[in-house]
Amino acid sequence: MSIRAGTQLLGCSRSFVNVSLGRKLSTRLRWSSSSARQWSTPLAKTIGDAISATGPISVAAYMRQCLTSPDGGYYTSLTDGKDQFGQKGDFITSPEISQIFGELLGIWLVTEWMVQGKISNGVEVIEVGPGRGTLMDDMLRTISNFKPLASSIESVYLVEASPALREAQKQLLCEDASLDEIDIGFRSTSKYSRLPITWCEDIRFVPNDLSKSPFIFAHEFFDALPIHAFQSVPPNPNEAIQTLDTPMGSLPLSKLTSQSKQPQWRELVVTPTPPPSNITISTSSTIAKPTPDFQLSLSKASTPNSLLLPTLSQRYKALLSNPGSVIEVSPESHSYVAEFARRIGGSAITSTTKPSSPSKGQPTPEPTSKSTPSGAAMILDYGPANTIPTSTLRGIRSHKPVSPFTDPGLVDISVDVDFMALTEAALAASPAIEVHGPVEQGFWLESMGIRERGEMLCRGLDKTDGQEVEEAKRRVRGAIERLIERGGDGMGRIYKALAIVPERGGKRPVGFGGDVD
Ligand code: SAH
């Protein structure tokens, strides 16, 4: 029995800060002696130039650029061995805090595989956003102890946008095996049973064979997917004609004129902070220095997104009549979770969506019907259990909260996950799945036996001759407490688990109140 040396207690999780940016930003002005615009990063300049050319951009477009732009995105451009994770990086995640986290996800896969009749072949393990690969490493090590399951696994797929992280994952999971470029991405061979591992940039490149049983894991992935933000504005009786903001300018939208007596959703868009001058005025003490390059502003007119996205769910309707309400909507998250659901349960509907910019190969055809629904998805992330996230865009750098509009590309930005929206999108995508949760991470981990596993690890340490056994035990127990802590902003309360499984009359999965029998 071994304990990974890297078990870490220090460092902040990404959920630890909830800086509400909303309207406060627009009251903060930055001035300097130079009249030339100084951008904090090359990516800030690229975004600023794009806004000058075509007008304000959505929060979603901003997030996408900051996180995954090939020219300076946070995940896609970090080099020089700099790492986003751990004490020397920007934040810490549960798999990096304790090996037990990944081990219990491995056990969860084992239990679902048993509930589904011990599928004898065609099992796929898929992870989206695998970070350093730590979670998959802990899962595969655990699964390798369950021989019948291990031998039914045909392939592992990792969906990763970052070339540097793909390399880190390959080193951890495949060591010296070669990494070969293939039509859908890259392939190597795992140190666990020589399983093939394939890397793709988007889940839609992962082969979609409905005879397979995909077990899909997403840990702190959805919080990195772009959101649109909308604010309810009160009726404006003086407004004679509604207008629509387009890249070509404002267009009259006569059809909506009769609705000017109703509250409306307006998109919160990203605009540059006011131009430099020589005085400093700050009316908000909540935003850390340096002054951000950008700010959120309320769009002056409707946008195509504000007319469409808030109509997609009844949940947004009640908030519309409450002026000032802000909602966050993530179409990209909906599309990812719908893909999970269709792979598990199949779909009666043929979709025509394709990856926006396939860099290699052809997108996998969309799933249709599946004769025997199989597999499962497990989503672990932070966000409210059943309310709509509101003003949750946040930045984090070196374990400290910063404005998400500062140093674009050098700051990690993320949002709260809307678990109810994920549930709705999954259920709408496949008729043959059911969704369980979200339950709090603390509940899930305790139901999965985190304490018992921790004590097993500690007993294993007793047998070693190491000088620092007591310190190692303290670290194991401290890490467990941190993962399950439910007071205040504890990870056990803020993080949630959501499972998608084949339709089976509501029988709960293990960790969600159910058991294997
Ligand atoms: N699951 C890991 C890492 C979380 S960080 C952990 O918990 O430690 C988010 C991960 O998602 C990183 O690996 C990042 O590169 C990846 N990622 C972010 N946006 C992505 C996108 N749009 N497509 C694919 N991968 C993405």
PDB file of N, CA and C and ligand atoms in Angstrom, residues 14 64 67-68 75 84-85 91 93-96 127-132 135 159-162 165 169 200-202 218-221 223-226 332 336, ligand 1:
ATOM      1  N   ARG A  14     -10.650  26.321  -6.743  1.00  0.00           N
ATOM      2  CA  ARG A  14     -11.143  27.418  -7.564  1.00  0.00           C
ATOM      3  C   ARG A  14     -12.480  27.954  -7.087  1.00  0.00           C
ATOM      4  N   ARG A  64     -13.805  32.054 -23.778  1.00  0.00           N
ATOM      5  CA  ARG A  64     -13.199  31.105 -24.711  1.00  0.00           C
ATOM      6  C   ARG A  64     -11.798  31.567 -25.100  1.00  0.00           C
ATOM      7  N   LEU A  67      -9.309  31.284 -22.089  1.00  0.00           N
ATOM      8  CA  LEU A  67      -8.951  29.949 -21.610  1.00  0.00           C
ATOM      9  C   LEU A  67      -8.297  29.090 -22.680  1.00  0.00           C
ATOM     10  N   THR A  68      -8.816  29.148 -23.911  1.00  0.00           N
ATOM     11  CA  THR A  68      -8.316  28.166 -24.885  1.00  0.00           C
ATOM     12  C   THR A  68      -7.877  28.769 -26.220  1.00  0.00           C
ATOM     13  N   TYR A  75      -5.087  27.838 -20.706  1.00  0.00           N
ATOM     14  CA  TYR A  75      -4.765  26.405 -20.741  1.00  0.00           C
ATOM     15  C   TYR A  75      -3.905  26.047 -21.947  1.00  0.00           C
ATOM     16  N   GLN A  84      -0.524  25.006 -13.900  1.00  0.00           N
ATOM     17  CA  GLN A  84      -1.680  25.698 -13.312  1.00  0.00           C
ATOM     18  C   GLN A  84      -2.013  25.156 -11.923  1.00  0.00           C
ATOM     19  N   PHE A  85      -1.624  23.891 -11.659  1.00  0.00           N
ATOM     20  CA  PHE A  85      -2.111  23.197 -10.464  1.00  0.00           C
ATOM     21  C   PHE A  85      -1.073  23.190  -9.334  1.00  0.00           C
ATOM     22  N   PHE A  91      -4.124  27.141  -8.516  1.00  0.00           N
ATOM     23  CA  PHE A  91      -5.202  26.581  -7.696  1.00  0.00           C
ATOM     24  C   PHE A  91      -4.929  25.101  -7.488  1.00  0.00           C
ATOM     25  N   THR A  93      -6.909  21.164  -7.025  1.00  0.00           N
ATOM     26  CA  THR A  93      -8.176  20.457  -7.257  1.00  0.00           C
ATOM     27  C   THR A  93      -8.190  19.178  -6.417  1.00  0.00           C
ATOM     28  N   SER A  94      -9.388  18.610  -6.238  1.00  0.00           N
ATOM     29  CA  SER A  94      -9.542  17.452  -5.351  1.00  0.00           C
ATOM     30  C   SER A  94      -8.606  16.278  -5.681  1.00  0.00           C
ATOM     31  N   PRO A  95      -8.451  15.884  -6.966  1.00  0.00           N
ATOM     32  CA  PRO A  95      -7.570  14.740  -7.229  1.00  0.00           C
ATOM     33  C   PRO A  95      -6.128  15.021  -6.799  1.00  0.00           C
ATOM     34  N   GLU A  96      -5.755  16.325  -6.797  1.00  0.00           N
ATOM     35  CA  GLU A  96      -4.396  16.684  -6.403  1.00  0.00           C
ATOM     36  C   GLU A  96      -4.277  16.754  -4.878  1.00  0.00           C
ATOM     37  N   GLU A 127     -12.428  10.755 -20.132  1.00  0.00           N
ATOM     38  CA  GLU A 127     -12.382  11.884 -19.205  1.00  0.00           C
ATOM     39  C   GLU A 127     -12.266  13.172 -20.003  1.00  0.00           C
ATOM     40  N   VAL A 128     -13.078  14.156 -19.642  1.00  0.00           N
ATOM     41  CA  VAL A 128     -12.973  15.470 -20.274  1.00  0.00           C
ATOM     42  C   VAL A 128     -12.259  16.411 -19.310  1.00  0.00           C
ATOM     43  N   GLY A 129     -11.264  17.151 -19.828  1.00  0.00           N
ATOM     44  CA  GLY A 129     -10.502  18.094 -19.001  1.00  0.00           C
ATOM     45  C   GLY A 129      -9.689  17.411 -17.925  1.00  0.00           C
ATOM     46  N   PRO A 130      -8.740  16.535 -18.307  1.00  0.00           N
ATOM     47  CA  PRO A 130      -8.043  15.712 -17.290  1.00  0.00           C
ATOM     48  C   PRO A 130      -6.907  16.407 -16.535  1.00  0.00           C
ATOM     49  N   GLY A 131      -6.642  17.680 -16.792  1.00  0.00           N
ATOM     50  CA  GLY A 131      -5.604  18.382 -16.016  1.00  0.00           C
ATOM     51  C   GLY A 131      -4.255  17.708 -16.141  1.00  0.00           C
ATOM     52  N   ARG A 132      -3.655  17.376 -15.010  1.00  0.00           N
ATOM     53  CA  ARG A 132      -2.350  16.697 -15.025  1.00  0.00           C
ATOM     54  C   ARG A 132      -2.469  15.198 -15.299  1.00  0.00           C
ATOM     55  N   LEU A 135      -6.253  12.226 -11.811  1.00  0.00           N
ATOM     56  CA  LEU A 135      -7.497  11.503 -11.536  1.00  0.00           C
ATOM     57  C   LEU A 135      -7.545  10.200 -12.344  1.00  0.00           C
ATOM     58  N   VAL A 159     -10.188  13.989 -23.370  1.00  0.00           N
ATOM     59  CA  VAL A 159     -10.550  15.178 -24.159  1.00  0.00           C
ATOM     60  C   VAL A 159      -9.826  16.363 -23.532  1.00  0.00           C
ATOM     61  N   GLU A 160      -8.875  16.923 -24.251  1.00  0.00           N
ATOM     62  CA  GLU A 160      -7.997  17.939 -23.676  1.00  0.00           C
ATOM     63  C   GLU A 160      -7.659  18.985 -24.738  1.00  0.00           C
ATOM     64  N   ALA A 161      -7.860  20.269 -24.369  1.00  0.00           N
ATOM     65  CA  ALA A 161      -7.585  21.352 -25.305  1.00  0.00           C
ATOM     66  C   ALA A 161      -6.118  21.788 -25.249  1.00  0.00           C
ATOM     67  N   SER A 162      -5.430  21.473 -24.159  1.00  0.00           N
ATOM     68  CA  SER A 162      -4.091  22.023 -23.945  1.00  0.00           C
ATOM     69  C   SER A 162      -2.987  21.061 -24.373  1.00  0.00           C
ATOM     70  N   LEU A 165      -0.766  20.196 -21.291  1.00  0.00           N
ATOM     71  CA  LEU A 165      -1.371  19.258 -20.343  1.00  0.00           C
ATOM     72  C   LEU A 165      -1.483  17.865 -20.967  1.00  0.00           C
ATOM     73  N   GLN A 169      -0.161  14.562 -19.180  1.00  0.00           N
ATOM     74  CA  GLN A 169      -1.006  13.361 -19.000  1.00  0.00           C
ATOM     75  C   GLN A 169      -0.316  12.140 -19.608  1.00  0.00           C
ATOM     76  N   CYS A 200      -8.247  13.626 -27.758  1.00  0.00           N
ATOM     77  CA  CYS A 200      -8.998  14.409 -28.738  1.00  0.00           C
ATOM     78  C   CYS A 200      -9.212  15.808 -28.162  1.00  0.00           C
ATOM     79  N   GLU A 201      -9.387  16.795 -29.047  1.00  0.00           N
ATOM     80  CA  GLU A 201      -9.605  18.162 -28.555  1.00  0.00           C
ATOM     81  C   GLU A 201     -11.050  18.432 -28.192  1.00  0.00           C
ATOM     82  N   ASP A 202     -11.949  17.599 -28.664  1.00  0.00           N
ATOM     83  CA  ASP A 202     -13.388  17.824 -28.427  1.00  0.00           C
ATOM     84  C   ASP A 202     -14.037  16.448 -28.352  1.00  0.00           C
ATOM     85  N   ALA A 218     -16.061  13.979 -15.635  1.00  0.00           N
ATOM     86  CA  ALA A 218     -15.776  15.411 -15.840  1.00  0.00           C
ATOM     87  C   ALA A 218     -15.563  16.025 -14.471  1.00  0.00           C
ATOM     88  N   HIS A 219     -14.320  16.258 -14.121  1.00  0.00           N
ATOM     89  CA  HIS A 219     -14.043  16.908 -12.834  1.00  0.00           C
ATOM     90  C   HIS A 219     -13.504  18.311 -13.082  1.00  0.00           C
ATOM     91  N   GLU A 220     -14.198  19.308 -12.574  1.00  0.00           N
ATOM     92  CA  GLU A 220     -13.824  20.717 -12.777  1.00  0.00           C
ATOM     93  C   GLU A 220     -13.587  21.006 -14.257  1.00  0.00           C
ATOM     94  N   PHE A 221     -14.465  20.512 -15.088  1.00  0.00           N
ATOM     95  CA  PHE A 221     -14.409  20.798 -16.523  1.00  0.00           C
ATOM     96  C   PHE A 221     -15.490  21.816 -16.881  1.00  0.00           C
ATOM     97  N   ASP A 223     -16.924  24.073 -15.198  1.00  0.00           N
ATOM     98  CA  ASP A 223     -16.741  25.447 -14.710  1.00  0.00           C
ATOM     99  C   ASP A 223     -15.853  26.260 -15.643  1.00  0.00           C
ATOM    100  N   ALA A 224     -15.170  25.572 -16.568  1.00  0.00           N
ATOM    101  CA  ALA A 224     -14.302  26.289 -17.509  1.00  0.00           C
ATOM    102  C   ALA A 224     -15.003  26.523 -18.849  1.00  0.00           C
ATOM    103  N   LEU A 225     -16.233  26.056 -18.989  1.00  0.00           N
ATOM    104  CA  LEU A 225     -16.924  26.252 -20.277  1.00  0.00           C
ATOM    105  C   LEU A 225     -17.630  27.616 -20.279  1.00  0.00           C
ATOM    106  N   PRO A 226     -17.586  28.286 -21.440  1.00  0.00           N
ATOM    107  CA  PRO A 226     -18.087  29.667 -21.515  1.00  0.00           C
ATOM    108  C   PRO A 226     -19.573  29.830 -21.186  1.00  0.00           C
ATOM    109  N   GLU A 332     -22.593  25.824 -24.348  1.00  0.00           N
ATOM    110  CA  GLU A 332     -21.549  24.825 -24.595  1.00  0.00           C
ATOM    111  C   GLU A 332     -21.622  23.685 -23.573  1.00  0.00           C
ATOM    112  N   TYR A 336     -22.260  19.708 -24.323  1.00  0.00           N
ATOM    113  CA  TYR A 336     -21.391  18.616 -23.826  1.00  0.00           C
ATOM    114  C   TYR A 336     -22.200  17.563 -23.083  1.00  0.00           C
TER     115      TYR A 336
HETATM  116  N1  SAH B   1      -9.898  17.651 -14.009  1.00  0.00           N
HETATM  117  C1  SAH B   1      -8.639  18.241 -13.633  1.00  0.00           C
HETATM  118  C2  SAH B   1      -8.366  19.590 -14.313  1.00  0.00           C
HETATM  119  C3  SAH B   1      -9.371  20.681 -14.141  1.00  0.00           C
HETATM  120  S1  SAH B   1      -8.853  22.187 -14.959  1.00  0.00           S
HETATM  121  C4  SAH B   1      -8.542  18.360 -12.140  1.00  0.00           C
HETATM  122  O1  SAH B   1      -9.569  18.372 -11.491  1.00  0.00           O
HETATM  123  O2  SAH B   1      -7.443  18.458 -11.614  1.00  0.00           O
HETATM  124  C5  SAH B   1      -9.740  22.126 -16.505  1.00  0.00           C
HETATM  125  C6  SAH B   1      -9.223  21.125 -17.511  1.00  0.00           C
HETATM  126  O3  SAH B   1     -10.063  21.209 -18.673  1.00  0.00           O
HETATM  127  C7  SAH B   1      -7.810  21.343 -18.041  1.00  0.00           C
HETATM  128  O4  SAH B   1      -7.253  20.085 -18.360  1.00  0.00           O
HETATM  129  C8  SAH B   1      -8.049  22.174 -19.304  1.00  0.00           C
HETATM  130  O5  SAH B   1      -6.979  22.166 -20.199  1.00  0.00           O
HETATM  131  C9  SAH B   1      -9.278  21.499 -19.843  1.00  0.00           C
HETATM  132  N2  SAH B   1     -10.132  22.334 -20.684  1.00  0.00           N
HETATM  133  C10 SAH B   1     -10.616  23.559 -20.391  1.00  0.00           C
HETATM  134  N3  SAH B   1     -11.440  23.983 -21.374  1.00  0.00           N
HETATM  135  C11 SAH B   1     -11.488  23.000 -22.298  1.00  0.00           C
HETATM  136  C12 SAH B   1     -12.184  22.828 -23.537  1.00  0.00           C
HETATM  137  N4  SAH B   1     -12.991  23.770 -23.996  1.00  0.00           N
HETATM  138  N5  SAH B   1     -12.006  21.671 -24.212  1.00  0.00           N
HETATM  139  C13 SAH B   1     -11.194  20.680 -23.724  1.00  0.00           C
HETATM  140  N6  SAH B   1     -10.505  20.794 -22.565  1.00  0.00           N
HETATM  141  C14 SAH B   1     -10.647  21.929 -21.862  1.00  0.00           C
END
